[in-house]
JSON list of C-alpha atoms in Angstrom, two decimals:
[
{"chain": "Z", "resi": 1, "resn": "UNK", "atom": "CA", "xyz": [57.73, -168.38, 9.40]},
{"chain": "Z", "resi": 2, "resn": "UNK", "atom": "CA", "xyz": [59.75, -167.35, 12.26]},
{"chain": "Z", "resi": 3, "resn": "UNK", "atom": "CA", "xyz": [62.21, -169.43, 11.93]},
{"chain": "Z", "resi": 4, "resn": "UNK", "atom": "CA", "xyz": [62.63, -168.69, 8.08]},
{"chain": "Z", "resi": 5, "resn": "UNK", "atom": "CA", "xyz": [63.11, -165.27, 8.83]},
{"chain": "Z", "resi": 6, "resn": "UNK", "atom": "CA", "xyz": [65.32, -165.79, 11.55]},
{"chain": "Z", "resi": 7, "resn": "UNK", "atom": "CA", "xyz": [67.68, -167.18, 9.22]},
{"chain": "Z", "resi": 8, "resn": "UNK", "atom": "CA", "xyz": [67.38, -164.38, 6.80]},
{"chain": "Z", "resi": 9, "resn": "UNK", "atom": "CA", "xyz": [68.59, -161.94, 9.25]},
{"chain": "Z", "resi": 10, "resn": "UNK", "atom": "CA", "xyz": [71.44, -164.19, 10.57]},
{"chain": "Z", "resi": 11, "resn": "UNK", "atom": "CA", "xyz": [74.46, -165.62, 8.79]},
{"chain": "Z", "resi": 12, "resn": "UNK", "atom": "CA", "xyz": [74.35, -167.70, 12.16]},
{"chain": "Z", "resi": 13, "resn": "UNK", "atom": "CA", "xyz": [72.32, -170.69, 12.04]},
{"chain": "Z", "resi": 14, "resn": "UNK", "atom": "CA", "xyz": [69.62, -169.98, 14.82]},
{"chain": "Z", "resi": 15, "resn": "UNK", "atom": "CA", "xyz": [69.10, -171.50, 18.31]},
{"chain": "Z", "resi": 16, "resn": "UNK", "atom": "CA", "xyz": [65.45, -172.18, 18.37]},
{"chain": "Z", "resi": 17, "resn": "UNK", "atom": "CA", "xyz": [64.75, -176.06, 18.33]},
{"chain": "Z", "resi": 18, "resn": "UNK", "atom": "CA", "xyz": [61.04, -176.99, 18.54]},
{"chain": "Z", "resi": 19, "resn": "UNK", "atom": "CA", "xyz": [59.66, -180.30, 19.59]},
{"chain": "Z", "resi": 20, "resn": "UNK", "atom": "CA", "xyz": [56.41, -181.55, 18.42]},
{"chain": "Z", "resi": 21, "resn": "UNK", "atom": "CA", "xyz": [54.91, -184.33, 19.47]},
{"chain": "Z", "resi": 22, "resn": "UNK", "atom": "CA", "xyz": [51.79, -186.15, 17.84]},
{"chain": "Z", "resi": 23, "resn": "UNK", "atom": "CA", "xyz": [49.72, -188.86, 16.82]},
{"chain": "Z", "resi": 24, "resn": "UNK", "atom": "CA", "xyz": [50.44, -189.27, 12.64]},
{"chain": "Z", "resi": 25, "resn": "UNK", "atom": "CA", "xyz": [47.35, -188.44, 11.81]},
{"chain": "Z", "resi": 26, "resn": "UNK", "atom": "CA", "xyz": [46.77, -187.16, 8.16]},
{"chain": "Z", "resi": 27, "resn": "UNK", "atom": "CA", "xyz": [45.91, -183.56, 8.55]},
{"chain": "Z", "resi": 28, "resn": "UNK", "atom": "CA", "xyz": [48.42, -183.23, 11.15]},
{"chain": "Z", "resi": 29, "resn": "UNK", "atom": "CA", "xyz": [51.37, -184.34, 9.27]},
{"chain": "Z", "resi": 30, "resn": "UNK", "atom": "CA", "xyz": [50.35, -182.12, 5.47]},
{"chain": "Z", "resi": 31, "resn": "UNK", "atom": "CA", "xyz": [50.40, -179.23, 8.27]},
{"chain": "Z", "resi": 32, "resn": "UNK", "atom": "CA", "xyz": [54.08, -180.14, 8.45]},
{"chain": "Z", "resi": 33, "resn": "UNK", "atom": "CA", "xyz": [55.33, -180.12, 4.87]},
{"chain": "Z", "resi": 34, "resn": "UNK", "atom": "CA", "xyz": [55.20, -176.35, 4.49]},
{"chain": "Z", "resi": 35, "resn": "UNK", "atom": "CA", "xyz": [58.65, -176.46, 6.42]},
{"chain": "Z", "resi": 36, "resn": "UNK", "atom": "CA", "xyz": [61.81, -176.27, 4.94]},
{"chain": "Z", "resi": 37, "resn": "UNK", "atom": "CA", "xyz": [63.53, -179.72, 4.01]},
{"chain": "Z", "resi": 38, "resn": "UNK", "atom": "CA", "xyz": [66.80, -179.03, 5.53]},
{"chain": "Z", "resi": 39, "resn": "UNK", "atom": "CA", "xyz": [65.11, -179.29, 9.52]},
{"chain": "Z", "resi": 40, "resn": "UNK", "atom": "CA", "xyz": [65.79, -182.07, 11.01]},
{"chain": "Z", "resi": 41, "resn": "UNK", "atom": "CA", "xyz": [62.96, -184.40, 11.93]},
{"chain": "Z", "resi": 42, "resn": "UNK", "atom": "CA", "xyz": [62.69, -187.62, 13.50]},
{"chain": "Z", "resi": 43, "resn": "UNK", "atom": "CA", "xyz": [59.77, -189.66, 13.13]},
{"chain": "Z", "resi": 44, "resn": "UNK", "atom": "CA", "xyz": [58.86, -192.78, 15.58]},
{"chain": "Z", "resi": 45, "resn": "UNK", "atom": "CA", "xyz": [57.00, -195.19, 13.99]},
{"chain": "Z", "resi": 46, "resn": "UNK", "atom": "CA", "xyz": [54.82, -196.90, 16.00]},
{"chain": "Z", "resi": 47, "resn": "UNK", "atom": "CA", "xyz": [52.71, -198.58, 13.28]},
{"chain": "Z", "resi": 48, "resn": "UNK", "atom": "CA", "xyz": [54.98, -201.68, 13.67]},
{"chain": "Z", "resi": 49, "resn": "UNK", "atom": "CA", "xyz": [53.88, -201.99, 17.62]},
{"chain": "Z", "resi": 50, "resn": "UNK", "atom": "CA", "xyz": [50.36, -201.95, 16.81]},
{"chain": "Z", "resi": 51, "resn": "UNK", "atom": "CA", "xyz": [50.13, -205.48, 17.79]},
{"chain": "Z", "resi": 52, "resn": "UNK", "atom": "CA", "xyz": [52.59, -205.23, 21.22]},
{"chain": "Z", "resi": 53, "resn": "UNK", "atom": "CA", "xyz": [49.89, -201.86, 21.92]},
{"chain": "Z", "resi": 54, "resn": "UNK", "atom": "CA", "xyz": [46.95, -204.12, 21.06]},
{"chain": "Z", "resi": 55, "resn": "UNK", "atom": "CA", "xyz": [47.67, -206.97, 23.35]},
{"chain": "Z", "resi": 56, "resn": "UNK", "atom": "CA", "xyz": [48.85, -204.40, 25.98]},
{"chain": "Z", "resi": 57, "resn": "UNK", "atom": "CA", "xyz": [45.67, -202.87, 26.37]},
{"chain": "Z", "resi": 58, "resn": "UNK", "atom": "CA", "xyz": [44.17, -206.05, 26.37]},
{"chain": "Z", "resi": 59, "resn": "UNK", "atom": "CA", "xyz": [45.77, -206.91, 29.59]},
{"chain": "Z", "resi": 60, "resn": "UNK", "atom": "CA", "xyz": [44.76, -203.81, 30.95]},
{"chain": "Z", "resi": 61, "resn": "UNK", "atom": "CA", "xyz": [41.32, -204.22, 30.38]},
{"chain": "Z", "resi": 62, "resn": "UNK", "atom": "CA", "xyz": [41.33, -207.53, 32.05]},
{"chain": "Z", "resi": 63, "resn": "UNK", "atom": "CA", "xyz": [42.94, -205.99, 34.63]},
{"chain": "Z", "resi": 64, "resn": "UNK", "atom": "CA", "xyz": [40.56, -202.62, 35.30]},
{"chain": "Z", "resi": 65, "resn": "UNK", "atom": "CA", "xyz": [37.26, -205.16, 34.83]},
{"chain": "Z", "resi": 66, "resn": "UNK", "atom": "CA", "xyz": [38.81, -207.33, 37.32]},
{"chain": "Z", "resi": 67, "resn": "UNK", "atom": "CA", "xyz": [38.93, -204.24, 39.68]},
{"chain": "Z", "resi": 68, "resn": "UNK", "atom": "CA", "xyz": [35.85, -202.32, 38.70]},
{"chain": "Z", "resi": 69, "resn": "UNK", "atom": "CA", "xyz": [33.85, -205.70, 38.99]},
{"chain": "Z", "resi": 70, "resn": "UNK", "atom": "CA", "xyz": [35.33, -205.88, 42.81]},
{"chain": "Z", "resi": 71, "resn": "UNK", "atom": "CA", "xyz": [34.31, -202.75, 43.43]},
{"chain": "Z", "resi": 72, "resn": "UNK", "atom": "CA", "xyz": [30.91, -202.27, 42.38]},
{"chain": "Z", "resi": 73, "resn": "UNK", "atom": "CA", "xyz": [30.25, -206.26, 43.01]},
{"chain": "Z", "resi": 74, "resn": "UNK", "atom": "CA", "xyz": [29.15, -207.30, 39.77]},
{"chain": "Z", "resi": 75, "resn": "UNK", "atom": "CA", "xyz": [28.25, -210.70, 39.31]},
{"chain": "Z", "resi": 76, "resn": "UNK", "atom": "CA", "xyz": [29.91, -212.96, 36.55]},
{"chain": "Z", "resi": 77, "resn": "UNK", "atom": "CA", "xyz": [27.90, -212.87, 34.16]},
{"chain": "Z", "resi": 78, "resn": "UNK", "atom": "CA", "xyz": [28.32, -208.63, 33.94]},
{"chain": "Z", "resi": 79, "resn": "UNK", "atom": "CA", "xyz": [31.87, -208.81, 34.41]},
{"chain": "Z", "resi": 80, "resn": "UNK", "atom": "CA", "xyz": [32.10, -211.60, 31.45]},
{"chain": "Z", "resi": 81, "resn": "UNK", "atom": "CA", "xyz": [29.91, -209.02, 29.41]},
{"chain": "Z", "resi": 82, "resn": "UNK", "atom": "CA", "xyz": [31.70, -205.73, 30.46]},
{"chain": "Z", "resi": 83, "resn": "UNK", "atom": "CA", "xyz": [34.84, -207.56, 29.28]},
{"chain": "Z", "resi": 84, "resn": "UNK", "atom": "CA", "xyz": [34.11, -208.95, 26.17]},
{"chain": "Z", "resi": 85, "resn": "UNK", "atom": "CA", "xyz": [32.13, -205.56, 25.01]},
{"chain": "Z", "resi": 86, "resn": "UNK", "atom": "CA", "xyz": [35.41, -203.68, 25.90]},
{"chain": "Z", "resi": 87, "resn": "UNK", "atom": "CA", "xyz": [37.44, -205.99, 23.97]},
{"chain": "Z", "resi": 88, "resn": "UNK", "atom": "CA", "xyz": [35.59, -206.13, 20.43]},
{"chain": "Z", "resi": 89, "resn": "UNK", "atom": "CA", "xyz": [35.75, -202.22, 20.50]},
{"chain": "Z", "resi": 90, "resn": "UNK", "atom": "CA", "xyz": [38.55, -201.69, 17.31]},
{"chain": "Z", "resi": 91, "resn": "UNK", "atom": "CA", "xyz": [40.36, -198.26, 18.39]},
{"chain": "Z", "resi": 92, "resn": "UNK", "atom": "CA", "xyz": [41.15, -198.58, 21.76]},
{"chain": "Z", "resi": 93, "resn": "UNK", "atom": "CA", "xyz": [43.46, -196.47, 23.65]},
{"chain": "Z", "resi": 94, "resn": "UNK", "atom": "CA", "xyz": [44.33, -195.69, 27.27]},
{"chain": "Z", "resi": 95, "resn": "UNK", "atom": "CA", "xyz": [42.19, -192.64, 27.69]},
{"chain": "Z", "resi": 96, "resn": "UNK", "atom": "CA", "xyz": [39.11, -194.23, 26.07]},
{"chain": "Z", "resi": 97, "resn": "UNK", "atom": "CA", "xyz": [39.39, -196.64, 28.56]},
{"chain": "Z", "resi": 98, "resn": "UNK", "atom": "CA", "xyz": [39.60, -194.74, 31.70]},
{"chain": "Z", "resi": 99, "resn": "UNK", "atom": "CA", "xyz": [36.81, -192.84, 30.13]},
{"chain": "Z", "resi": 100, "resn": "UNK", "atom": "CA", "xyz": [34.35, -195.94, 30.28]},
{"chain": "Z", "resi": 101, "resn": "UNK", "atom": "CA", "xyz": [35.34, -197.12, 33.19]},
{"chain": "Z", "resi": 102, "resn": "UNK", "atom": "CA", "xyz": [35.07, -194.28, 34.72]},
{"chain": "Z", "resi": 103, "resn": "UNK", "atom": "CA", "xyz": [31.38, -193.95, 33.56]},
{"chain": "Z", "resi": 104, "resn": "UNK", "atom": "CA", "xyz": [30.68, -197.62, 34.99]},
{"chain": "Z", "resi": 105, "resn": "UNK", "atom": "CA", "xyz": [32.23, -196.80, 38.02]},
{"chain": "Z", "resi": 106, "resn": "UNK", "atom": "CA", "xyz": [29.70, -193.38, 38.33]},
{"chain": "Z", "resi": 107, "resn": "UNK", "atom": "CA", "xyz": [26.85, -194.73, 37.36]},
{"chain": "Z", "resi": 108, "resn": "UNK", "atom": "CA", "xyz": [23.91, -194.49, 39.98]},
{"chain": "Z", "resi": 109, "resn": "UNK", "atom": "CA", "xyz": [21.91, -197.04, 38.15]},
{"chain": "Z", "resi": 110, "resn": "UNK", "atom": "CA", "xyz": [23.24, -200.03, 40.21]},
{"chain": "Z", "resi": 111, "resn": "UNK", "atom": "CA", "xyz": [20.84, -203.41, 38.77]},
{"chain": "Z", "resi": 112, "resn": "UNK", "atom": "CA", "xyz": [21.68, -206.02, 36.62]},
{"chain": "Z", "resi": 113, "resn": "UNK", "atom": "CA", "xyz": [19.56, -204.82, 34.13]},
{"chain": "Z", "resi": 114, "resn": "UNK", "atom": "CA", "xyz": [20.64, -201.56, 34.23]},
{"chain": "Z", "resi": 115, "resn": "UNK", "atom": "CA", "xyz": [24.25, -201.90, 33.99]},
{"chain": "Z", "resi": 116, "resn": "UNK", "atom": "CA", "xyz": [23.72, -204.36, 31.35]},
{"chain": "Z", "resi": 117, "resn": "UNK", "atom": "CA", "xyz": [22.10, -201.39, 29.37]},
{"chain": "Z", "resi": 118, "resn": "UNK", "atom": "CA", "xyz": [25.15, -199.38, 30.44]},
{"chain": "Z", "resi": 119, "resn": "UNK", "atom": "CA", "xyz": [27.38, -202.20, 28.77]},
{"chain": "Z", "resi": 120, "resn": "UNK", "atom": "CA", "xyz": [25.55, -202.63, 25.64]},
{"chain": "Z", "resi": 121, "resn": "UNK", "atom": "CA", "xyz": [25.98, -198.40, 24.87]},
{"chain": "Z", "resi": 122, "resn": "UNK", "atom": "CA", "xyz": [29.97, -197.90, 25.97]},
{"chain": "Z", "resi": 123, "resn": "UNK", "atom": "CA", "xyz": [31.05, -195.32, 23.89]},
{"chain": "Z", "resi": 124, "resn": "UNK", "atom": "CA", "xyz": [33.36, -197.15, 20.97]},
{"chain": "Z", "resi": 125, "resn": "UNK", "atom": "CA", "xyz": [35.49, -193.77, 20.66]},
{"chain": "Z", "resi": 126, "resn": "UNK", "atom": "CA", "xyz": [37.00, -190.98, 23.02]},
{"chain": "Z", "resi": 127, "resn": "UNK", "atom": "CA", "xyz": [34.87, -188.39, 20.92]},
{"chain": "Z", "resi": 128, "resn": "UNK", "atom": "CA", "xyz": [31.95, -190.83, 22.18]},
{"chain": "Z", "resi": 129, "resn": "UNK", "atom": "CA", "xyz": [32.89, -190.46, 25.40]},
{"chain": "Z", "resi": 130, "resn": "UNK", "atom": "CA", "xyz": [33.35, -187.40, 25.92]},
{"chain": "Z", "resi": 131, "resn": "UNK", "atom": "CA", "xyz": [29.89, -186.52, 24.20]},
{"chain": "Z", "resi": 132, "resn": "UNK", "atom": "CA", "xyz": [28.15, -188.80, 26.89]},
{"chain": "Z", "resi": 133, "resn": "UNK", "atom": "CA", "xyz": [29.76, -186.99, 29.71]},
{"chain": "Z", "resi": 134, "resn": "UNK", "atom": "CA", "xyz": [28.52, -184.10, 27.99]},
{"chain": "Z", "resi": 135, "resn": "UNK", "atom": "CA", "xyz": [25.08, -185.04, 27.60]},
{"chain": "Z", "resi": 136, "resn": "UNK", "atom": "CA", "xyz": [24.18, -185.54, 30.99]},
{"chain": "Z", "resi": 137, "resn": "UNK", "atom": "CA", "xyz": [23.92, -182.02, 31.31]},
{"chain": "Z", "resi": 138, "resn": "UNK", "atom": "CA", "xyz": [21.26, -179.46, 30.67]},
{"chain": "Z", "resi": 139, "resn": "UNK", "atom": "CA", "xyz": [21.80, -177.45, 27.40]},
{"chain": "Z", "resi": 140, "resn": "UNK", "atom": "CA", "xyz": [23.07, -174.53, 29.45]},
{"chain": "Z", "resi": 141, "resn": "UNK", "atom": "CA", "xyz": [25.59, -176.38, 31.63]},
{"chain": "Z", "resi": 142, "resn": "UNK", "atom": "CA", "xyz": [26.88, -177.74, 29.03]},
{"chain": "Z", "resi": 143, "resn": "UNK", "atom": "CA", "xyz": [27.56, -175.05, 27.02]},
{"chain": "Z", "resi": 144, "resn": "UNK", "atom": "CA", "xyz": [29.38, -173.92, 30.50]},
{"chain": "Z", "resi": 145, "resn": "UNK", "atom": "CA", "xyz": [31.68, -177.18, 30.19]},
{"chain": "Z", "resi": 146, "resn": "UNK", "atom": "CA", "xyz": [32.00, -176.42, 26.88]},
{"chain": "Z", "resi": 147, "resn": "UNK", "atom": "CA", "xyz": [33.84, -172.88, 27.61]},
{"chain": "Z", "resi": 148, "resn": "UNK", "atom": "CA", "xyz": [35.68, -174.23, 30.23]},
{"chain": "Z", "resi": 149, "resn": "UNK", "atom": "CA", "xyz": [36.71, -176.69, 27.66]},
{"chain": "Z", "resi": 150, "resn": "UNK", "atom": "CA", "xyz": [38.07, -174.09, 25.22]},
{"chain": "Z", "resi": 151, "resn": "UNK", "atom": "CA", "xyz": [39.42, -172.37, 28.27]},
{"chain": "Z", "resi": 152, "resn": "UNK", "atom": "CA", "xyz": [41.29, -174.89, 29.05]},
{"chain": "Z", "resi": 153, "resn": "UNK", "atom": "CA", "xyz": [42.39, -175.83, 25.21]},
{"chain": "Z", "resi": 154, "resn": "UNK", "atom": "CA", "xyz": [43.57, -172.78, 24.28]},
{"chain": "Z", "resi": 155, "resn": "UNK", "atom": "CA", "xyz": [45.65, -171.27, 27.61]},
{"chain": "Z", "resi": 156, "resn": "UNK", "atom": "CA", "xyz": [49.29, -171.17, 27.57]},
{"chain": "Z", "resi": 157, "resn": "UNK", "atom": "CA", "xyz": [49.79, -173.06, 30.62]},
{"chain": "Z", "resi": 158, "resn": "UNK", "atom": "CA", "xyz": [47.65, -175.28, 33.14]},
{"chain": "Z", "resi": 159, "resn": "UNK", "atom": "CA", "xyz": [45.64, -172.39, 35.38]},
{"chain": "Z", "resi": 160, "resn": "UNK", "atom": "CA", "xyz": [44.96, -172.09, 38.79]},
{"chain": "Z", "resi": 161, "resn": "UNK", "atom": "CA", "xyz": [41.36, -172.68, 39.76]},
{"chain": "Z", "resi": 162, "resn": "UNK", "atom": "CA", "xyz": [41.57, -168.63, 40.64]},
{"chain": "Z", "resi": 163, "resn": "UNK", "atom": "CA", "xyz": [42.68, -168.00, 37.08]},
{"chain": "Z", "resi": 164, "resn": "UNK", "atom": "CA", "xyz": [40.23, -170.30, 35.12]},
{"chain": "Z", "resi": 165, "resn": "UNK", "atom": "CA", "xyz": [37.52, -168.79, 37.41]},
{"chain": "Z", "resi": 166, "resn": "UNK", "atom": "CA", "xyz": [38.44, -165.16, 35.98]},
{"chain": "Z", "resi": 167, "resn": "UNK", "atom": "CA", "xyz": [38.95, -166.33, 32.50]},
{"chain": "Z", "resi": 168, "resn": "UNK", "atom": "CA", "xyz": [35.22, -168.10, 32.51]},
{"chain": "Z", "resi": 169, "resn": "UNK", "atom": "CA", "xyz": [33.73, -165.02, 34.13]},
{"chain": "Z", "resi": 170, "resn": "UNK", "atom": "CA", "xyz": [34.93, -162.71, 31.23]},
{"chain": "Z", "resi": 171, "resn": "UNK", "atom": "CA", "xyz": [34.66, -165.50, 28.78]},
{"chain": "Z", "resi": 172, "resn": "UNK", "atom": "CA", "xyz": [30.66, -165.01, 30.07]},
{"chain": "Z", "resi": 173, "resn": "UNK", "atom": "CA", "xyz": [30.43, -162.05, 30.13]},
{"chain": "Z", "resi": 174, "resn": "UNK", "atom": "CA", "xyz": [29.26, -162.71, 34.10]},
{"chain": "Z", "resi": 175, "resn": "UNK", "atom": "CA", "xyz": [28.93, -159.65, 36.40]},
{"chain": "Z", "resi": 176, "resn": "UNK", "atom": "CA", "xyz": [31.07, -161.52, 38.69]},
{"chain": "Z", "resi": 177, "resn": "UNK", "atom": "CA", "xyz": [33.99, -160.72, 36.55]},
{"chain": "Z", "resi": 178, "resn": "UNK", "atom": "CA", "xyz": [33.88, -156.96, 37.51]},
{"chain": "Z", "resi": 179, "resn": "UNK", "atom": "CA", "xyz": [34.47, -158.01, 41.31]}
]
């Protein structure tokens, strides 16, 4: 809209260039054909890499196994599991997998049986993972993380710790926010 109008006030062609980055999901992309033909877009396919991103993130869970097994001195057999679990999950991506390993790496539970358990539930999507790390919270904390969450979403820029402090103190109506 404010570019349409833009150019309804101008004979000049305006100066304001947006760049939009995303994923091609669906909903994301119908959002997009409200705007006027006659912008330029570019679109990067990466469909034809999915392979080349496949095998990549294969390595790379090889590779953060290898080092989370080290670390936490799992025996064979649970690095063997840990690996093979990781690697039947279908939609992988980089953040999924820092996610889980991240989880493995937290976990207090530290017997074979236990982390076996811990393998056989890894969270098989980002959404997933994100709802664990949520769960381990009581109801009221985690509608806390929650606001911080939406905090965080919906500011302009990254905020200090000072500023996402004030912003969840009003956001909470806390009497803290007064001070």
């Amino acid at each position: 809209d404010f570019y349409t109008r833009s150019c309804q006030k101008s004979s000049r062609k305006g100066q304001l260039k947006f760049l939009v980055t995303s994923r091609p999901y669906s909903d994301i992309e119908l959002d997009f054909e409200g705007i006027p033909p006659n912008l330029p877009a570019i679109r990067l396919s990466g469909e034809d890499k999915n392979e080349e991103i496949h095998d990549e993130i294969n390595l790379v869970i090889k590779e953060r196994v290898s080092t989370v097994s080290r670390e936490l001195h799992l025996n064979r057999m649970l690095k063997d599991l840990l690996e093979k679990k990781l690697l039947t999950i279908s939609h992988r991506t980089y953040l999924w997998l820092h996610l889980v390993i991240e989880e493995i790496r937290q976990s207090t539970k530290r017997t074979e049986k236990q982390y076996i358990s811990i393998i056989n539930s890894v969270p098989e999507t980002v959404e997933d993972a994100y709802e664990k790390i949520l769960s381990r919270n009581n109801p009221k904390e985690r509608g806390k993380a929650e606001m911080l969450l939406h905090i965080i979403i919906g500011a302009r820029r990254p905020l200090t710790l000072t500023e996402m402090d004030v912003a969840f103190q009003i956001a909470t109506e806390s009497q803290n926010a007064k001070e």
